Coordinates of C-alpha atoms and ligand atoms in Angstrom, one line a residue:
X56 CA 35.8 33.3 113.9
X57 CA 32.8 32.6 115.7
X58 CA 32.6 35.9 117.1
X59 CA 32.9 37.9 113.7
X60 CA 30.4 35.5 112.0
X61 CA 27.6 36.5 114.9
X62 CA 28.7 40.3 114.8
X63 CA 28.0 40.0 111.1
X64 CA 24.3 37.9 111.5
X65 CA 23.5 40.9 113.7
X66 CA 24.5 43.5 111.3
X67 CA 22.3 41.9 108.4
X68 CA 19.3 41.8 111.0
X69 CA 19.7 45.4 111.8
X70 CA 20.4 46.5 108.6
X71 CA 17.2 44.4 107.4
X72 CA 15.0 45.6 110.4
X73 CA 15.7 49.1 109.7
X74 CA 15.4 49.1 105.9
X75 CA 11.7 47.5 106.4
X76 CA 11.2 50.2 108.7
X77 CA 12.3 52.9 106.1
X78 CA 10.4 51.3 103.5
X79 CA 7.0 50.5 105.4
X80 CA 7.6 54.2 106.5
X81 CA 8.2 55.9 103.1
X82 CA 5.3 54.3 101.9
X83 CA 2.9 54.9 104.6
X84 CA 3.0 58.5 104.5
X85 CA 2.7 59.5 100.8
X86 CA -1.1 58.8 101.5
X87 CA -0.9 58.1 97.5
X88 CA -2.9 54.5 98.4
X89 CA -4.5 53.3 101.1
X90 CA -2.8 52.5 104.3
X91 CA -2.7 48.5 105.4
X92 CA -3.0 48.1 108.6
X93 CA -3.8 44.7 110.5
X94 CA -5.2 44.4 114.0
X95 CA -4.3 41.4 115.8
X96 CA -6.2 40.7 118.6
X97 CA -4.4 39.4 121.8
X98 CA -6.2 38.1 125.4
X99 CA -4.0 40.2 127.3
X100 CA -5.1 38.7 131.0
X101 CA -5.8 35.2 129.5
X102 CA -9.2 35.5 131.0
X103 CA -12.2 33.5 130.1
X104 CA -14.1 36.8 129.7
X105 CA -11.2 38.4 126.9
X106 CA -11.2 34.9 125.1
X107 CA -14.7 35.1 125.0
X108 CA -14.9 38.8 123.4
X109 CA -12.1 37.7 121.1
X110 CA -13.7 35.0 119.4
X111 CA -16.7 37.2 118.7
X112 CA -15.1 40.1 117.1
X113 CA -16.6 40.7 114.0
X114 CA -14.3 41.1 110.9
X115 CA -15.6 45.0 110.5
X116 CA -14.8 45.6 114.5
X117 CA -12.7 48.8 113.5
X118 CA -14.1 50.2 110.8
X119 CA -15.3 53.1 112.8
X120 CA -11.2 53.8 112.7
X121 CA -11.2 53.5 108.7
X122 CA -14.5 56.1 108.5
X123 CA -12.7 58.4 110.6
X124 CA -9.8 59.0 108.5
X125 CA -12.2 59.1 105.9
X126 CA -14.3 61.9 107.2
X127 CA -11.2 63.5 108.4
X128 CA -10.2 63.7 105.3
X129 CA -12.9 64.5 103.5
X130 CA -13.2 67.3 106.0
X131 CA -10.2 69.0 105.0
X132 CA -10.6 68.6 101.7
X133 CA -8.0 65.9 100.9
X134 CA -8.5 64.4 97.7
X135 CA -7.8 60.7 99.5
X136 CA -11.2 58.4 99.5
X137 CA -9.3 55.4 101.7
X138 CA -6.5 57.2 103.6
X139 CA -6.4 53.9 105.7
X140 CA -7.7 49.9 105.5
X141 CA -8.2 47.6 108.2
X142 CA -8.0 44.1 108.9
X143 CA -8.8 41.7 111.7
X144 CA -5.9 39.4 111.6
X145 CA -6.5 36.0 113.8
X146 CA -6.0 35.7 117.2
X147 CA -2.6 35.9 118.4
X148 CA -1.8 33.6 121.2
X149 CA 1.4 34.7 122.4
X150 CA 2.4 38.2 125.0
X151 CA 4.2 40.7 123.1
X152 CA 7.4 41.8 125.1
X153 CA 6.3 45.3 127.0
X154 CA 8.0 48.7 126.7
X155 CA 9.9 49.3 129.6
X156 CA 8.5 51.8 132.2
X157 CA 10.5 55.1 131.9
X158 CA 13.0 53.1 130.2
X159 CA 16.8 55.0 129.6
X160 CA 17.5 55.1 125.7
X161 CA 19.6 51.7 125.5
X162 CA 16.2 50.1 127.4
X163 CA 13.9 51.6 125.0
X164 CA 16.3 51.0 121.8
X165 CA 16.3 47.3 122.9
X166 CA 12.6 46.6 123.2
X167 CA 12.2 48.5 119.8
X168 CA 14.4 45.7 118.4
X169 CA 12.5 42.8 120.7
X170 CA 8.8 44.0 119.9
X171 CA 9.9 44.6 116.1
X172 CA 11.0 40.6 116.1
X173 CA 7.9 39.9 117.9
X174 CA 5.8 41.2 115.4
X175 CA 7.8 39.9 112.1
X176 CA 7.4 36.4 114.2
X177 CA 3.3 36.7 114.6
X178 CA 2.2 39.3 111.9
X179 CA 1.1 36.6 109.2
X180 CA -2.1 37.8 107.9
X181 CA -3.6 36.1 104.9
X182 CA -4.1 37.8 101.7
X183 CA -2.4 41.2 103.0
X184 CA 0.9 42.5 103.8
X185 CA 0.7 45.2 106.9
X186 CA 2.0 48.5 106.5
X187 CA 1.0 49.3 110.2
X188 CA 0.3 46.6 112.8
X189 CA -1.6 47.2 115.7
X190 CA -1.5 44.3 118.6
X191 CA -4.6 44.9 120.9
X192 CA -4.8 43.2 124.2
X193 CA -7.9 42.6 126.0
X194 CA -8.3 42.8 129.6
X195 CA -11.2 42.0 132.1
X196 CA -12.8 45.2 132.3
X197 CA -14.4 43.3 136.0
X198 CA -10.8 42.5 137.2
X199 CA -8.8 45.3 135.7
X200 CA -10.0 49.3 136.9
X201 CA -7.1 50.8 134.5
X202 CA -5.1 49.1 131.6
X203 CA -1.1 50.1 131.3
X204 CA -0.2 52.8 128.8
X205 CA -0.5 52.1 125.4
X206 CA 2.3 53.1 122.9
X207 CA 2.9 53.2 119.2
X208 CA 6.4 53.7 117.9
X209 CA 6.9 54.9 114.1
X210 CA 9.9 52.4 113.9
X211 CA 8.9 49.6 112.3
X212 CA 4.8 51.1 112.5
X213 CA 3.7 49.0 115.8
X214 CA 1.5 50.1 118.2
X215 CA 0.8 48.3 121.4
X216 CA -2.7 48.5 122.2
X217 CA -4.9 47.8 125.7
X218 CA -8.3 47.6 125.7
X219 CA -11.2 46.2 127.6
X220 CA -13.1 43.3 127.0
X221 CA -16.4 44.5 126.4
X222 CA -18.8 46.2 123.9
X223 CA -19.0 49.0 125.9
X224 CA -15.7 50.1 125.8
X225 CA -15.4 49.4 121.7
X226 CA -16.0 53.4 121.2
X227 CA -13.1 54.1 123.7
X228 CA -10.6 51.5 122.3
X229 CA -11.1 52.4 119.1
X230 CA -10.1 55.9 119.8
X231 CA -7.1 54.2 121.7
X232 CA -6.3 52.8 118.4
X233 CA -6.7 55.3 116.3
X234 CA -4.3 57.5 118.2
X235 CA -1.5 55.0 118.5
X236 CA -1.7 54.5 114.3
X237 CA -1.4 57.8 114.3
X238 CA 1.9 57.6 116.3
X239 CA 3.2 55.0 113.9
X240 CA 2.3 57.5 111.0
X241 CA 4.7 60.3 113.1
X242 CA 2.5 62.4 115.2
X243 CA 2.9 63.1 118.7
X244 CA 1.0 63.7 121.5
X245 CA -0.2 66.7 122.6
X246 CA -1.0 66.7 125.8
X247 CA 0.4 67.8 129.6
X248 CA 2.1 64.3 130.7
X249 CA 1.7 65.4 134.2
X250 CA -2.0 67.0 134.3
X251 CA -3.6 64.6 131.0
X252 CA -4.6 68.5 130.2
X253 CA -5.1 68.9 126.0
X254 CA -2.3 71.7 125.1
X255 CA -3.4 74.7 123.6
X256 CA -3.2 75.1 120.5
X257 CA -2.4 71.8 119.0
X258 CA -4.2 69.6 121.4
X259 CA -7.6 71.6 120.8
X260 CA -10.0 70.5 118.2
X261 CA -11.4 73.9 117.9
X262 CA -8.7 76.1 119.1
X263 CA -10.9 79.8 117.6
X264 CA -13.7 79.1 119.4
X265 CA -15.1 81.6 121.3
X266 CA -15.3 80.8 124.3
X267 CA -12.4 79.0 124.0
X268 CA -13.9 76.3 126.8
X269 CA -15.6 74.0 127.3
X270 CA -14.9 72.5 123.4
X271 CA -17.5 70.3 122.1
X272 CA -14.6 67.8 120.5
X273 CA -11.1 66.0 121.2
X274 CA -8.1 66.6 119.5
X275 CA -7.0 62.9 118.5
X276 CA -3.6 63.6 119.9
X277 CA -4.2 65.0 122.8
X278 CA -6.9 62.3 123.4
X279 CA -10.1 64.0 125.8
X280 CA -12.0 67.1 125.4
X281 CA -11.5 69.9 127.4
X282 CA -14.1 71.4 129.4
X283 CA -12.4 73.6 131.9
X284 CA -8.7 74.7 132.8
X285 CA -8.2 71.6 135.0
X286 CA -10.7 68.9 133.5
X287 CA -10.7 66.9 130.6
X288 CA -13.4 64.1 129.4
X289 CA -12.5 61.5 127.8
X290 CA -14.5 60.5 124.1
X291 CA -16.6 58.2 124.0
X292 CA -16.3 57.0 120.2
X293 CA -14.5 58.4 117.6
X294 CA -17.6 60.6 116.6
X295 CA -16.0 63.0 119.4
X296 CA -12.5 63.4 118.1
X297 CA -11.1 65.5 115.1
X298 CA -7.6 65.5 113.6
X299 CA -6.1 68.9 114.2
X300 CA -3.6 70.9 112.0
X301 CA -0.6 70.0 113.9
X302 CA -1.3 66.5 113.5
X303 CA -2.3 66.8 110.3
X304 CA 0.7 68.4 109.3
X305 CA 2.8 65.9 111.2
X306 CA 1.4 63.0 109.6
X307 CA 1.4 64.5 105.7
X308 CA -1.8 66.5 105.7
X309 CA -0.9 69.7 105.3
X310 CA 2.4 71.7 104.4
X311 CA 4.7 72.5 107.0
Ligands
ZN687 ZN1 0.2 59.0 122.7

């Protein structure tokens, strides 16, 4: 008895998790309104220095991620003013369970059900309900030299965000951000996983231009800028990066 009642407690929360997923989804992408998303922000070493940079971000901390869909947009020729909103939600004071490293498909299919409970558990934000939810974690940039990979999974439109702890980094987490809300919205990366190398075509901001290298911009996607066959800078802000037409098209856009 027992066992059939819990079977069926699980098949209501999977049914529910993956209708809110269809739903937030089928919304999101018809780009007919603006896009909510809410940024919570999370001390991710529970450093004194994160705490300190948390408590003195300023509600309009990510609007250079709003004004570049904007000017994306606008760019193309979109007839969408606000493709996306953003809001600080408050602090967050508890870990969100990470994505497992290399993880087989049962692994992976488990923490998307853990980090989606997470999230319904700490999402409240006053006054809005998220479409997309970005968690950001701050690290100590003097105590941590790189932060783990972050991710952003279209189920259930949650991204997993590291970043460092200091105004100097705000351009480069922002284009951290913006590139893991775009995997939320459906598009993929495009870049070598072994080299980091942008892939031609998609992962090039300019992919006509002659000569072909060094490009002058970053594909979103494929996240740095290439400058030779084997190098690759990183952007600094947001100002450096474009949204090509693959992503475009993977993320409503552009037809197919
Ligand atoms: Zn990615």
């Amino acid at each position: 008895m027992f066992k059939y009642l819990r079977i069926a407690i699980l098949l209501v929360i999977l049914a529910t998790v993956a209708e809110e997923a269809w739903l937030a989804h089928s919304h999101a992408v018809s780009w007919s309104r603006p896009l909510q998303v809410a940024i919570y922000p999370i001390n991710g070493d529970g450093s004194a220095v994160a705490d300190a940079y948390l408590r003195g971000l300023q509600p309009r901390a990510f609007k250079s991620i709003e004004d570049f869909f904007a000017d994306e947009a606008r760019r193309r020729g979109l007839d969408i003013h606000r493709p996306v909103e953003i809001a600080l939600a408050p602090i967050v004071a508890s870990l969100p369970p990470q994505p497992p490293r290399d993880g087989s498909a049962i692994e992976n299919l488990l923490w998307g059900l853990k980090i989606r409970y997470w999230a319904w558990r700490h999402d409240g934000v006053p006054g809005m309900r998220p479409q997309a939810r970005l968690f950001v974690l701050y690290f100590d940039p003097a105590t941590h030299d790189a932060l783990p990979h972050s991710v952003g999974s279209e189920r259930g439109m949650i991204g997993l965000v590291n970043a460092f702890a200091t105004p100097a980094m705000a351009g480069s987490n922002a284009v951290v951000a913006a590139h893991e809300l775009l995997h939320t919205l459906g598009a993929t990366d495009k870049y070598d996983l072994a080299s980091d190398q942008p892939v031609f075509p998609d992962g090039y901001a300019e992919p006509a231009r002659a000569p072909r290298l060094p490009q002058q911009f970053a594909e979103i996607m494929a996240g740095r800028i290439p400058v030779s066959e084997s190098d690759a800078e990183i952007p600094a802000t947001l100002g450096a990066c474009v949204i090509g037409d693959a992503t475009a098209r993977e993320i409503g856009w552009m037809k197919p």
